CSV table of C-alpha atoms in Angstrom, one decimal:
chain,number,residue,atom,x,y,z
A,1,UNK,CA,-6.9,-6.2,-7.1
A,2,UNK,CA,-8.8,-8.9,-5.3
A,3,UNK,CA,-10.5,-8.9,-1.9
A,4,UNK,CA,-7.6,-11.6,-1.3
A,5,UNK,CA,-4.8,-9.4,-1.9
A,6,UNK,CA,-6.0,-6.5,-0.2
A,7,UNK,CA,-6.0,-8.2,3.1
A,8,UNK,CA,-2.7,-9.3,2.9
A,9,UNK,CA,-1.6,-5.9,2.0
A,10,UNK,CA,-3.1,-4.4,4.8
A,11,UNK,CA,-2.9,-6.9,6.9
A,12,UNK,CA,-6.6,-7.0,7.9
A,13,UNK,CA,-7.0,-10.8,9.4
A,14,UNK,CA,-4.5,-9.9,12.0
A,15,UNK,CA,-4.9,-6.2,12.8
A,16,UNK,CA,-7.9,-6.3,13.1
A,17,UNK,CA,-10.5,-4.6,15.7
A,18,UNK,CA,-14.2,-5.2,14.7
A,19,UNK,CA,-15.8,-7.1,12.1
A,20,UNK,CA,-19.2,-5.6,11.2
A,21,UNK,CA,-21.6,-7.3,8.2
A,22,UNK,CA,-20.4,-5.5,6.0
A,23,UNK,CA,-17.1,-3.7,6.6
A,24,UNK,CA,-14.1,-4.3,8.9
A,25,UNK,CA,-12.1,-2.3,10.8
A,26,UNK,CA,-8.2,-2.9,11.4
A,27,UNK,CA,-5.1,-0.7,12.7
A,28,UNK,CA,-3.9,0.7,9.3
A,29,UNK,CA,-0.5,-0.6,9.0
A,30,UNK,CA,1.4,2.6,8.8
A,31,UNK,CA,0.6,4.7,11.7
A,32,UNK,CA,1.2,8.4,9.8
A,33,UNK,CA,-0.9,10.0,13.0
A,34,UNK,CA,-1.2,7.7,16.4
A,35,UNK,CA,-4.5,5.0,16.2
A,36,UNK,CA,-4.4,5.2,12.2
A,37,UNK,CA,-7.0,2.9,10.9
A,38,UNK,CA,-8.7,1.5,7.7
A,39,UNK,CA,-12.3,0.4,7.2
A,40,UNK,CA,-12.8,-2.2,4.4
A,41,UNK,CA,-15.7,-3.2,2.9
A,42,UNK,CA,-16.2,-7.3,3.5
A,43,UNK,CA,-16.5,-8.3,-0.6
A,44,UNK,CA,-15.4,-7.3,-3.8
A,45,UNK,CA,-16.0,-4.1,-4.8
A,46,UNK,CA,-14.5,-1.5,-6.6
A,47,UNK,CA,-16.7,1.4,-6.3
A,48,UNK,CA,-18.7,3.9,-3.8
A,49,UNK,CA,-21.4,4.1,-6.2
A,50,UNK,CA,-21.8,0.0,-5.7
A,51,UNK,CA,-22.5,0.3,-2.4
A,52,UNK,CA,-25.8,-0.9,-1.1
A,53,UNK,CA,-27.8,0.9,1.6
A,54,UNK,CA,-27.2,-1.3,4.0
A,55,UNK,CA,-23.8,-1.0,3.6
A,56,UNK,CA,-23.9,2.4,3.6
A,57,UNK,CA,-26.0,2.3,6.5
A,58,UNK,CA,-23.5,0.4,8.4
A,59,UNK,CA,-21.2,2.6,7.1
A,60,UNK,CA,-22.3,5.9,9.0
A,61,UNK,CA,-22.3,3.4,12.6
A,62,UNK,CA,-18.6,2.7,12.5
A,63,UNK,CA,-17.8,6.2,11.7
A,64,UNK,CA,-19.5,7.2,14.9
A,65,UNK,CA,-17.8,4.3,16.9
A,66,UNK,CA,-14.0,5.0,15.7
A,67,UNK,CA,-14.9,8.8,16.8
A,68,UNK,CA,-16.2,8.1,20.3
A,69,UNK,CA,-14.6,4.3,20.9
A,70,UNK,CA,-11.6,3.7,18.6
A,71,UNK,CA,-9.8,6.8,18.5
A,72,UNK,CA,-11.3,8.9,21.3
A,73,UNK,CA,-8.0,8.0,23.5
A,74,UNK,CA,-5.9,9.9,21.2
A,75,UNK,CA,-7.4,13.5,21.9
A,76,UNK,CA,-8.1,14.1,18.4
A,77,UNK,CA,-8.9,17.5,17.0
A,78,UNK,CA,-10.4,16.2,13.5
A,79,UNK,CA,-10.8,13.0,11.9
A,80,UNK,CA,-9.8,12.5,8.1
A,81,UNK,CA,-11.4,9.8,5.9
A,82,UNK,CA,-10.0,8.9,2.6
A,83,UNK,CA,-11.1,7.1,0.0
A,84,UNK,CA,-8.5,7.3,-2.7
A,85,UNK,CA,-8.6,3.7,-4.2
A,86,UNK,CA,-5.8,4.5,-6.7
A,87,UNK,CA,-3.5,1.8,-6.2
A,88,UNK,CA,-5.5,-0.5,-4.0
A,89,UNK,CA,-9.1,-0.6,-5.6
A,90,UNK,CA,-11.1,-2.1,-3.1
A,91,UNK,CA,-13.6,-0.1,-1.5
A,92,UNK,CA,-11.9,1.7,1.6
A,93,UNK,CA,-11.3,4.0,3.9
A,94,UNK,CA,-8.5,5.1,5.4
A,95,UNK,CA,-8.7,7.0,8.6
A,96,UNK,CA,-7.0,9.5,9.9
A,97,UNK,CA,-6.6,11.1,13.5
A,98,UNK,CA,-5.2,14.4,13.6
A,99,UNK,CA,-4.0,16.7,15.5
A,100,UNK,CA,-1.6,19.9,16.3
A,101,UNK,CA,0.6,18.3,18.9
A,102,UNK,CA,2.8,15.5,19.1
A,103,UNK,CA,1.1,12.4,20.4
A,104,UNK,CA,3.5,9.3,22.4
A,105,UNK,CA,2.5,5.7,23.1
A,106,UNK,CA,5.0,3.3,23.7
A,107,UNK,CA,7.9,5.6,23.9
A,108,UNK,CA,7.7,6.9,20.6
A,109,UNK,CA,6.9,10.0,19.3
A,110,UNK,CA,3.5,9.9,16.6
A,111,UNK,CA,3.6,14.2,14.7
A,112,UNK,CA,0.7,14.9,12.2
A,113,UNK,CA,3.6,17.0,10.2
A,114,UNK,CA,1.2,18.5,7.8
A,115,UNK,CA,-1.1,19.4,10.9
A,116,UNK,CA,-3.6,21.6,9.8
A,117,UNK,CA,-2.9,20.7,5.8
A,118,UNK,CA,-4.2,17.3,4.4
A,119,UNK,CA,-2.2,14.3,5.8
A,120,UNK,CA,1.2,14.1,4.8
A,121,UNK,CA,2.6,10.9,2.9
A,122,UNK,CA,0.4,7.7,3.5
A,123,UNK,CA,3.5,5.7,3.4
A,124,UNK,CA,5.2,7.6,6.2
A,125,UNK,CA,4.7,7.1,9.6
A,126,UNK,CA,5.4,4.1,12.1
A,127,UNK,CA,5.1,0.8,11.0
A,128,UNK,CA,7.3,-1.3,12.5
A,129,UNK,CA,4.2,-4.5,13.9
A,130,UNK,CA,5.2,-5.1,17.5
A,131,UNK,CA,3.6,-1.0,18.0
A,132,UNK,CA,1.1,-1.6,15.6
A,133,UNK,CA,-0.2,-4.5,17.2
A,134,UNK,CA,0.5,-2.6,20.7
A,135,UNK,CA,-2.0,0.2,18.9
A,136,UNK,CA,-4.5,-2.5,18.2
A,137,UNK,CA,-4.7,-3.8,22.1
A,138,UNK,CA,-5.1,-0.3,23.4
A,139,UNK,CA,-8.3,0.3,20.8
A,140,UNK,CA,-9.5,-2.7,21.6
A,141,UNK,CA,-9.2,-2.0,25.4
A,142,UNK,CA,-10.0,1.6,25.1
A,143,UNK,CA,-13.3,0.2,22.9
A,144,UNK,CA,-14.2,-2.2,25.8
A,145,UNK,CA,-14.0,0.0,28.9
């Protein structure tokens, strides 16, 4: 998979929320848990064990800012990253709020169903884009205030 098709897959250009050097971080597309997110490296790369250590670097300062700027406005209880790279084989995260009671923006309804278990199907979820791009203004509001 190239760096070209896994933006268009996820949608990064347009849901996106921060562009660092090295990585990017956009509102994942399906929202399994409320504030759902996915943090892409910026080139091609297939591998962890290709990342540099400034990338890695980097890496550890967006985790701390999706945990007390991104996502802190969900009331999170613990914060799941994976990297599974099965299907989509650029280097990537994808993050995970969770917690043990429902969550509601917008009028609907966001359940971690596999609370406390790992996360339930990564293709479930909301997805439909007028919330998902309502998601991406309140981060990016919640992030600014």
């Amino acid at each position: 998979m190239s760096i070209k098709d896994f933006k268009e897959k996820f949608n990064i250009d347009a849901l996106s929320i921060k562009k660092y050097k090295h990585w990017t971080v956009s509102v994942r597309p399906n929202q399994i848990t409320l504030s759902c997110l996915i943090v892409s490296i910026n080139r091609e790369c297939e591998s962890l064990s290709e990342l540099t250590e400034s990338e890695t670097q980097e890496l550890s300062m967006i985790f701390k800012d999706i945990e007390t700027k991104f996502c802190k406005w969900v009331s999170f209880e613990k914060m799941n990253y994976l990297a599974l790279m099965m299907l989509d084989s650029i280097v990537h995260f994808h993050v995970i709020p969770r917690y043990n009671n429902s969550r509601t923006f917008e009028e609907k309804s966001f359940h971690d169903l596999n609370w406390p278990n790992h996360p339930s199907d990564l293709d479930s979820g909301i997805s439909d884009m007028a919330t998902v791009k309502k998601i991406r203004k309140r981060i990016i509001l919640e992030a600014n205030s």
